[in-house]
XYZ file of C-alpha atoms in Angstrom:
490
model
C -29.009 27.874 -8.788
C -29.963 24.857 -7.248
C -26.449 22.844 -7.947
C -24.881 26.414 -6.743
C -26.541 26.120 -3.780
C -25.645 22.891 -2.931
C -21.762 23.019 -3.334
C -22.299 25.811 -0.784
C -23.999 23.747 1.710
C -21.684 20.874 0.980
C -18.434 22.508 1.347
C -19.526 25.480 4.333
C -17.113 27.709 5.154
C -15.227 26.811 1.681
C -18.062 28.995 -0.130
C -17.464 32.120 1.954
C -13.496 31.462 1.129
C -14.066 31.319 -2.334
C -15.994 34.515 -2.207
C -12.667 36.539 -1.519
C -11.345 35.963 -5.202
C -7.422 36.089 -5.542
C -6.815 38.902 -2.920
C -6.224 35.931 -0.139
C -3.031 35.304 -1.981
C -0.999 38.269 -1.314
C -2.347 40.356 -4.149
C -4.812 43.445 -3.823
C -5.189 43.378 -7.779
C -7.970 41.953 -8.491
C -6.519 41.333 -12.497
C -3.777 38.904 -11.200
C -5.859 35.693 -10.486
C -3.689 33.213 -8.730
C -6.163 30.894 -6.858
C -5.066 29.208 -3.692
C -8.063 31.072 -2.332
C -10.249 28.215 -1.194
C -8.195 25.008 -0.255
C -9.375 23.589 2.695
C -10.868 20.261 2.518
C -14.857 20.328 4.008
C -13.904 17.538 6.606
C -10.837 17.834 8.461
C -9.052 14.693 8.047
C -5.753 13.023 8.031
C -6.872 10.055 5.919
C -5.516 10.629 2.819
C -8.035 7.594 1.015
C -10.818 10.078 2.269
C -9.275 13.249 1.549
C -8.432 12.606 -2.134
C -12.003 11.369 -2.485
C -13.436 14.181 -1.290
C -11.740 16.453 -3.425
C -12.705 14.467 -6.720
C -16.137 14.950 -5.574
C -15.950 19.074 -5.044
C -14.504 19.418 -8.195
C -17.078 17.001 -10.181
C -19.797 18.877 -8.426
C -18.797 22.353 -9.573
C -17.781 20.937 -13.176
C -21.586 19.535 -13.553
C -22.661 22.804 -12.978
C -20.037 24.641 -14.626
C -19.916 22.915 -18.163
C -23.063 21.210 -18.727
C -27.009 22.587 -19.330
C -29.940 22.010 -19.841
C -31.545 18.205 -19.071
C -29.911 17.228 -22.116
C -26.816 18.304 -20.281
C -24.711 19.247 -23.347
C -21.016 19.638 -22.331
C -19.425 23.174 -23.441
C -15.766 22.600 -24.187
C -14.170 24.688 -22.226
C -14.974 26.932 -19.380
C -13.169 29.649 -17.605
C -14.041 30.312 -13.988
C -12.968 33.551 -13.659
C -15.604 35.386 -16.032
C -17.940 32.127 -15.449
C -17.949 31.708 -19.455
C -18.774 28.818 -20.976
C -17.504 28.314 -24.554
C -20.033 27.736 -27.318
C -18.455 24.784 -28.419
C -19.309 21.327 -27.241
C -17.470 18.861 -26.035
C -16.612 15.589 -28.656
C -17.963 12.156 -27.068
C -14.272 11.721 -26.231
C -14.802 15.049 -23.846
C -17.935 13.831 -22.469
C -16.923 10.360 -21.651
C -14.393 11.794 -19.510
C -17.054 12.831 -17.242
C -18.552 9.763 -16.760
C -14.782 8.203 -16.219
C -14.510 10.872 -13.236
C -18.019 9.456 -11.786
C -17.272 6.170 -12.322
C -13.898 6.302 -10.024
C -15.750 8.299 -7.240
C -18.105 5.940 -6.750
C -15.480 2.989 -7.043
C -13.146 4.786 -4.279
C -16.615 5.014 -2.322
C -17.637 1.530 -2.153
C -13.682 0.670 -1.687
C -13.750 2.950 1.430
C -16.979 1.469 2.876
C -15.683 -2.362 2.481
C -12.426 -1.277 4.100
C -14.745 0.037 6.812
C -14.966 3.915 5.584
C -18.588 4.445 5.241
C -18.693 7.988 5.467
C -18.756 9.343 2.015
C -20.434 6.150 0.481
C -23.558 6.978 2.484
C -23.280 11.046 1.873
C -23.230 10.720 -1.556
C -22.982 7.264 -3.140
C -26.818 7.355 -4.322
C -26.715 10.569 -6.134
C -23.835 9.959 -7.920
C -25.353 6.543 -9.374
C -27.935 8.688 -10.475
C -25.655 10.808 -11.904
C -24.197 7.998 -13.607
C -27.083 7.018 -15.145
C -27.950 11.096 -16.278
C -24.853 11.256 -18.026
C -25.053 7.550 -19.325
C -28.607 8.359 -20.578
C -27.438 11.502 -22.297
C -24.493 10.163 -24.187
C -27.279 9.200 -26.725
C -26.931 12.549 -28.019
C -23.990 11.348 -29.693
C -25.238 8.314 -30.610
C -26.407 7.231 -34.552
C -27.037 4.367 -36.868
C -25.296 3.376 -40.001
C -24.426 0.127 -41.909
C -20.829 -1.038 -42.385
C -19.058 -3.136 -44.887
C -16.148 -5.030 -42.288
C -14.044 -7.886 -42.835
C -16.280 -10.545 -42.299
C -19.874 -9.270 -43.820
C -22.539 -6.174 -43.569
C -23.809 -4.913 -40.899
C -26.173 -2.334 -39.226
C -24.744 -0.484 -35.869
C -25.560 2.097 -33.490
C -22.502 3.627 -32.282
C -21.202 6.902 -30.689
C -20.264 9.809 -33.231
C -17.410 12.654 -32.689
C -19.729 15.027 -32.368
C -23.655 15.915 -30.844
C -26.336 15.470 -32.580
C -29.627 17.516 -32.493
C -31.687 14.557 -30.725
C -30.690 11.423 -29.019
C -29.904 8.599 -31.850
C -29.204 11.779 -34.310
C -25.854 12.045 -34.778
C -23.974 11.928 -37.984
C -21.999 8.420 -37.340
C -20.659 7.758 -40.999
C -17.438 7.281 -42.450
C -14.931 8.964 -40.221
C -17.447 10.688 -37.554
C -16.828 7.420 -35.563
C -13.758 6.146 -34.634
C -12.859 2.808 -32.472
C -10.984 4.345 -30.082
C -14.144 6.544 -29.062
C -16.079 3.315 -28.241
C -13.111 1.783 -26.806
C -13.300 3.907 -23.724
C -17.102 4.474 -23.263
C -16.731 0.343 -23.127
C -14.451 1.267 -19.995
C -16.864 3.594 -18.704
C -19.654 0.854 -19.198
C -17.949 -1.942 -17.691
C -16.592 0.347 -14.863
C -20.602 1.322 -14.189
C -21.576 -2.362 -14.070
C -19.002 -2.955 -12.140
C -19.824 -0.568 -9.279
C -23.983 -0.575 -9.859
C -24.425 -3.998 -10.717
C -27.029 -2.809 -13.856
C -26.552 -5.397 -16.669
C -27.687 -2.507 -18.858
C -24.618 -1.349 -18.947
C -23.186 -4.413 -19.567
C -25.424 -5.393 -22.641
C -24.168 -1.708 -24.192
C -20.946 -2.729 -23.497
C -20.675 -5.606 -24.646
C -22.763 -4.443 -27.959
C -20.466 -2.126 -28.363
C -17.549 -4.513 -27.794
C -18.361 -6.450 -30.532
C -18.629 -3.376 -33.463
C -14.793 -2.897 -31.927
C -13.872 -6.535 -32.783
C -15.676 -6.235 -35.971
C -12.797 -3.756 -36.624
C -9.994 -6.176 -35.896
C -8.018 -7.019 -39.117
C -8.937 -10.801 -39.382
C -7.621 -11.481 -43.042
C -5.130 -13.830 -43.553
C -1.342 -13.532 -44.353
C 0.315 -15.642 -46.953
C 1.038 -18.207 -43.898
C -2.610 -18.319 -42.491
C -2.215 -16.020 -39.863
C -4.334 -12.495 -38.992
C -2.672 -9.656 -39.609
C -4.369 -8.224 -36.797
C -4.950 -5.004 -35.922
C -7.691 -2.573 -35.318
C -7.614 0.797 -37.060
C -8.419 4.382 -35.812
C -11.857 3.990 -37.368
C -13.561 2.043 -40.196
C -12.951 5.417 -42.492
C -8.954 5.203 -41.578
C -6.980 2.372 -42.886
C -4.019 3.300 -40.353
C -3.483 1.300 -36.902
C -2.632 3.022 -34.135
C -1.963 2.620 -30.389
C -4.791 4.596 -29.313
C -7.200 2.149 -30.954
C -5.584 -0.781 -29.811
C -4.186 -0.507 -26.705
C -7.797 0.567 -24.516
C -9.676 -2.447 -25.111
C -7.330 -4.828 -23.794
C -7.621 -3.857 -20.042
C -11.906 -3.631 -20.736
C -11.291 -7.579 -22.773
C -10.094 -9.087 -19.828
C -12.711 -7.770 -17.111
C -15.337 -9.024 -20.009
C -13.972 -12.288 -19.543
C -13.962 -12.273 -15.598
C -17.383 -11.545 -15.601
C -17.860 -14.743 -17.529
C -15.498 -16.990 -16.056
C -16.903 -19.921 -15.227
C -20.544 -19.141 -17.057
C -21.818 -20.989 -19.532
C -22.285 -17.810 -21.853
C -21.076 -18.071 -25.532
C -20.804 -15.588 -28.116
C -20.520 -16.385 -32.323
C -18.595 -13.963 -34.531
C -17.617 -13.798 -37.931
C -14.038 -15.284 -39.181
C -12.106 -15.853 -42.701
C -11.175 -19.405 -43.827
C -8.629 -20.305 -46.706
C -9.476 -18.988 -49.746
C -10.965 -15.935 -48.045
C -14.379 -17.848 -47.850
C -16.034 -16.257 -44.568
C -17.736 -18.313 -41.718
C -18.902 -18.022 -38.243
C -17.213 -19.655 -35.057
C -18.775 -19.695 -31.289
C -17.091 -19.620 -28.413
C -17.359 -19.586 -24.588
C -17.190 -15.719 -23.794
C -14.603 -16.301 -21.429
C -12.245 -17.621 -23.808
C -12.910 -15.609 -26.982
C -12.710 -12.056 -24.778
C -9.445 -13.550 -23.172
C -7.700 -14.839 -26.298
C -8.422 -11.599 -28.165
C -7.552 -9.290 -25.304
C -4.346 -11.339 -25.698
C -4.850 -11.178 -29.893
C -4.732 -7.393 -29.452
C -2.193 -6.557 -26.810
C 0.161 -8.897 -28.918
C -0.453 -6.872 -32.447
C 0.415 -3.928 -30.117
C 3.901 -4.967 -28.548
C 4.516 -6.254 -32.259
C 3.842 -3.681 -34.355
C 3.607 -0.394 -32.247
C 6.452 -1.265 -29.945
C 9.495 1.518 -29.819
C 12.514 -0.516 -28.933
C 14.546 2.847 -28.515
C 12.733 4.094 -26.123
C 10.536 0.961 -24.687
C 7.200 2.575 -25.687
C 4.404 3.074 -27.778
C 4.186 4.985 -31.397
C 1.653 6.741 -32.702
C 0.663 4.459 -35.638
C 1.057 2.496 -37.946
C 0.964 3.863 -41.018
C 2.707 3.970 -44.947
C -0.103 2.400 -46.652
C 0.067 1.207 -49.946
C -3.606 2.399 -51.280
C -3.595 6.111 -50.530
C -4.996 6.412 -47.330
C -8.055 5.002 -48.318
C -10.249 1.670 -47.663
C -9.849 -1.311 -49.780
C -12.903 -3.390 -50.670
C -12.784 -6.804 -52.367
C -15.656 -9.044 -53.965
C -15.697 -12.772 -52.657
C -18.326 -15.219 -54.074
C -20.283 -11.830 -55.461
C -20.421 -10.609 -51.936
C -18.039 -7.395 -50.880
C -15.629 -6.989 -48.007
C -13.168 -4.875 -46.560
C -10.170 -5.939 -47.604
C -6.098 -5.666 -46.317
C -4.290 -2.985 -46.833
C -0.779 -3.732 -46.149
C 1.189 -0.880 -43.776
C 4.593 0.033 -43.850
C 5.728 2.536 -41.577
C 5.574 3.067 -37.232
C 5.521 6.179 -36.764
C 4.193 9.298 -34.567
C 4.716 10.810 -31.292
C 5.000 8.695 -27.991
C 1.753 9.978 -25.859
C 1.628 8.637 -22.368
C -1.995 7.123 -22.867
C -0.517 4.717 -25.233
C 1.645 3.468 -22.903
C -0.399 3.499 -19.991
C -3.375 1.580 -21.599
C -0.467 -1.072 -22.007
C 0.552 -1.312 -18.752
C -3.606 -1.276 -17.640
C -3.763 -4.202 -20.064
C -0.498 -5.936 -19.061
C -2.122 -5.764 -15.075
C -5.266 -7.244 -16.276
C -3.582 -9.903 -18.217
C -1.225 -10.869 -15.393
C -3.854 -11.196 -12.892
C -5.831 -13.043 -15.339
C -3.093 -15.534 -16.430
C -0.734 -15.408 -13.933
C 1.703 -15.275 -17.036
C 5.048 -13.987 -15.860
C 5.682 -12.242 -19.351
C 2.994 -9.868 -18.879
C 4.406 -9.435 -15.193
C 8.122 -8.409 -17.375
C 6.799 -6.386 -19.696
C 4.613 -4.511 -17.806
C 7.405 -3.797 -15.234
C 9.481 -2.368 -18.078
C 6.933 -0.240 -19.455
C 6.498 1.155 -15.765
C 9.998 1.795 -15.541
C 10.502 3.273 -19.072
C 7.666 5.513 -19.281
C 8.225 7.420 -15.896
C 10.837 9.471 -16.389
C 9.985 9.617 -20.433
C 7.364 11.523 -19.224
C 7.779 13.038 -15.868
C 10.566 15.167 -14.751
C 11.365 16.782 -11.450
C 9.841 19.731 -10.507
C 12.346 22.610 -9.763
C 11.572 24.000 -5.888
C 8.224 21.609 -6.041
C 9.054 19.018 -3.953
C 7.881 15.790 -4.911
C 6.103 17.498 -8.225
C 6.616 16.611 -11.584
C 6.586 18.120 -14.816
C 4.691 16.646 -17.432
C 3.962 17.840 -20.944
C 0.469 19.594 -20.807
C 0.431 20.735 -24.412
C -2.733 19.841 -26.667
C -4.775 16.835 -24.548
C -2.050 15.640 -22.596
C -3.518 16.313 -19.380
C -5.635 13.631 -20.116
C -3.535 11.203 -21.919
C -1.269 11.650 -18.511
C -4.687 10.875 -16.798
C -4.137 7.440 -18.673
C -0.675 7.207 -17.288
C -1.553 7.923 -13.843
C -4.419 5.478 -13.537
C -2.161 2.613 -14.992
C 0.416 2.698 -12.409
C -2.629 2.375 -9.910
C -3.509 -0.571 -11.591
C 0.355 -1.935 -12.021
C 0.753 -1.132 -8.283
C -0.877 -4.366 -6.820
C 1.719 -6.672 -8.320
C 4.908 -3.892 -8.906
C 4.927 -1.505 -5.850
C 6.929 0.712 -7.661
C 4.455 2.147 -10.005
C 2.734 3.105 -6.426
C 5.723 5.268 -6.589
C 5.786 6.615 -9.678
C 1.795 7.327 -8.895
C 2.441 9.384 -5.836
C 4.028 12.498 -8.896
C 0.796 12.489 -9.596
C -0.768 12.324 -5.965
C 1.520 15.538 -5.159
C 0.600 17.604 -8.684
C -2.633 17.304 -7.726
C -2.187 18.361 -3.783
C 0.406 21.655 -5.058
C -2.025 22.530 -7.216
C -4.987 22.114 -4.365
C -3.518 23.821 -1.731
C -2.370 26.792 -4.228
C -4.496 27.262 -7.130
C -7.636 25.792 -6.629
C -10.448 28.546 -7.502
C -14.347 28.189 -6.828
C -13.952 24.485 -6.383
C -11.519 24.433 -9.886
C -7.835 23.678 -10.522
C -5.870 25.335 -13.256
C -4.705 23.447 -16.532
C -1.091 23.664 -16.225
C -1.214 22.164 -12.309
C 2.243 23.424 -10.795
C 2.373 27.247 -12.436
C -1.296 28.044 -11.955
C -3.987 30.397 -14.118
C -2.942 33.169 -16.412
C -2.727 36.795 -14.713
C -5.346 38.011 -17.777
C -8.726 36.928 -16.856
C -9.696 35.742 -19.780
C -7.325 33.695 -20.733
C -7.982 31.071 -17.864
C -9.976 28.434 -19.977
C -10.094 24.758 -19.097
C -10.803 21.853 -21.030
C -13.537 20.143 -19.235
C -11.914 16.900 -19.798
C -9.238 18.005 -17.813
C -11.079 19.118 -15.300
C -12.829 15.401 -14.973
C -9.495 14.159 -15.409
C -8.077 15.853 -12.091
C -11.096 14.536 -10.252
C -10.418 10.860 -11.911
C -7.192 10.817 -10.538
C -8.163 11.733 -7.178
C -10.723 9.166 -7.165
C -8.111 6.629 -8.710
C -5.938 8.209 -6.185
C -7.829 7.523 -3.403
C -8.683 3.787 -4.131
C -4.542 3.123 -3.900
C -4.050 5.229 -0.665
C -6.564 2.241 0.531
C -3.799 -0.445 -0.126
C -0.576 1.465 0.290
């Protein structure tokens, strides 16, 4: 009640709104939800920086309340506003981080705001959204477990972040395939993105720890010519490489290596030598995050690259032992071994083209290497209308697929172009689809404080049927937030 209470002080005369249900749209049946019913922003403003930030925060304030409980704050998987239902299935880490991603980019668009000289909603509500932060941070150790692992390079013990919850913090079931890179890939983003904005070097040291179980996944044995064949699969129980556990640690590799430019910081990790002896190298952090932020983007654009299309497959995949892990004995000591892949293949999601163009940004700025500048123009320009397509009688909406999680993998998309926009102010443009989605479905779905999954049609006339992911729900509130930061430098 407490949470309830407060969205009803924070938003006013939004509450009482709300509390009319779907009639305000034109309907008297009370079984034909259409929302719509309480869009009015709680400050009247015409900055839009402000505006879209505002709105990220209503709708991560009602999703707190809506899809997590207890102080353990487990995450239900879906919830449907309209019979307030929660579903009894939890949300994967992958679900939950998404939550923390939507925190993380209010806060960012709130200290943004005050150093352009918006103070407003940095001092309303920058302080209880770090301790958010660090509720949700605390809790993701639900998911959390300990196993040992047989890489490339040698044996070792790590605590990681499972697929699913376990019963206790540190007690979830992280073997074989119940982790998978791509998992820790992003809460690295989140981690990095919390440093970044609260300055706690916790949240560095986690990231960085769990930076380094990512690179322990990178396929360092040698090719007949010396070189790595590179690569990091889907998790150490998958032998296949694919975009999505690639492509999101390039952007979070680069920012790892800002925050140690110039420092004196090094870091030793394990590497093959001829005749597959292993040995150990150290290197200033700066460099060895940079070079394999480089490393990785490169086995990417090599491998994963759709030159029909000027994209991103699925995977890599066509392995020659079954599907299953390869081990070898060197000097009476075991290691994962290669196993050789034949085959790109898989649909082209948006997320694995937008963590591209995020990583082709952050190498740019980084470098100040034109190719990354090219490419990640081209990627801009290709993916845009792969993905989006106009909006009949919406104008200035887009369609975008919507089917299984592509809300969020569009999420992805939508928060790349942000980051593309600084040095190619035409992914600004290609942004602003989003930037109008979002305000459509605002102005004519939203319902106590939610919008609908499909963002331009609205929720289903039977009640019941109006589920939402709550990673989608964080997602819409991460692209305001993302949103909000560009309207700064348009």
């Amino acid at each position: 009640m407490k949470k309830r209470i407060f969205i009803n002080a924070l938003y006013g005369t939004m509450a009482a709104v709300a509390a009319m249900g779907a009639t305000s749209c034109g309907s008297d049946d009370k079984n034909e939800p259409s929302g719509g019913d309480n869009g009015k922003d709680p400050v009247e403003t015409t900055d839009k920086s402000l505006v879209n930030a505002e709105r990220a925060i209503e709708i991560i304030d009602a999703a707190v309340e809506n899809y997590f409980e207890g102080a353990g704050m487990s995450m239900a998987r879906l919830y449907n506003p309209y019979n307030n239902k929660r579903s009894d299935e939890l949300g994967s880490v992958w679900m939950y981080t998404s939550s923390i991603e939507a925190v993380n980019s209010v806060l960012k668009a709130m200290k943004e705001q005050k150093a352009a000289g918006k103070s407003a909603l940095y001092d309303a509500h920058f302080t209880r959204y770090t301790q958010l932060l660090s509720d949700l941070v605390d809790n993701l150790e639900f998911y959390a477990g300990t196993y040992t692992l047989t890489s490339y390079t040698g044996t070792t013990t790590w605590t990681v972040y499972g697929v699913n919850r376990g019963s206790g913090k540190g007690a979830a079931d992280v073997t074989g395939v119940l982790n998978v890179y791509d998992d820790q890939m992003w809460i690295v983003r989140e981690l990095l993105e919390a440093y970044e904005v609260t300055g706690e070097k916790r949240y560095l040291d986690k990231a960085e720890y769990l930076t380094a179980y990512v690179l322990d996944g990178w396929d360092c044995t040698l090719d007949e010519n010396g070189r790595q064949h590179g690569g990091i699969t889907w998790g150490p129980g998958y032998v296949t490489k694919h975009s999505c556990s690639n492509g999101p640690i390039v952007a979070p590799l680069v920012k790892l290596a800002d925050i140690y430019k110039g420092k004196s910081d090094d870091i030793t990790y394990g590497v093959i030598l001829e005749g597959k002896k292993r040995g150990k190298e150290t290197k200033a952090k700066a460099d060895y995050y940079l070079e394999m932020a480089a490393a990785v983007y490169d086995y990417q654009m090599t491998h994963l690259y759709d030159p029909k299309t000027g994209l991103f497959s699925d995977m890599m995949g066509g392995d020659d032992n079954g599907g299953k892990v390869r081990y070898e004995t060197v000097r009476g000591v075991e290691y994962r071994a290669y196993v050789h892949l034949r085959d790109r293949v898989g649909t082209i999601f948006s997320y694995n083209t937008g963590t591209m163009i995020s990583g082709a940004a952050a190498l740019y700025k980084a470098t100040s290497d034109a190719k990354y500048l090219t490419e990640m123009k081209s990627l801009c320009d290709k993916s845009f209308p792969y993905f989006a397509k106009p909006a009949t009688g919406k104008d200035g909406c887009y369609t975008f697929d919507i089917t299984g999680f592509n809300n969020w993998f569009n999420n992805v998309l939508e928060r790349s172009y942000v980051d593309a926009a600084a040095a190619y102010p035409e992914a600004g443009v290609y942004a602003e689809a989003f930037q109008a989605n979002l305000d459509y479905a605002y102005s004519n779905y939203l319902y106590n404080h939610m919008l609908p999954t499909n963002l331009l049609v609205g929720w289903n006339m039977e009640r019941s049927k109006n589920n939402v992911e709550g990673m989608f729900t964080f997602s819409f509130a991460a692209e305001y937030a993302s949103l909000a930061e560009y309207q700064l430098t348009k």
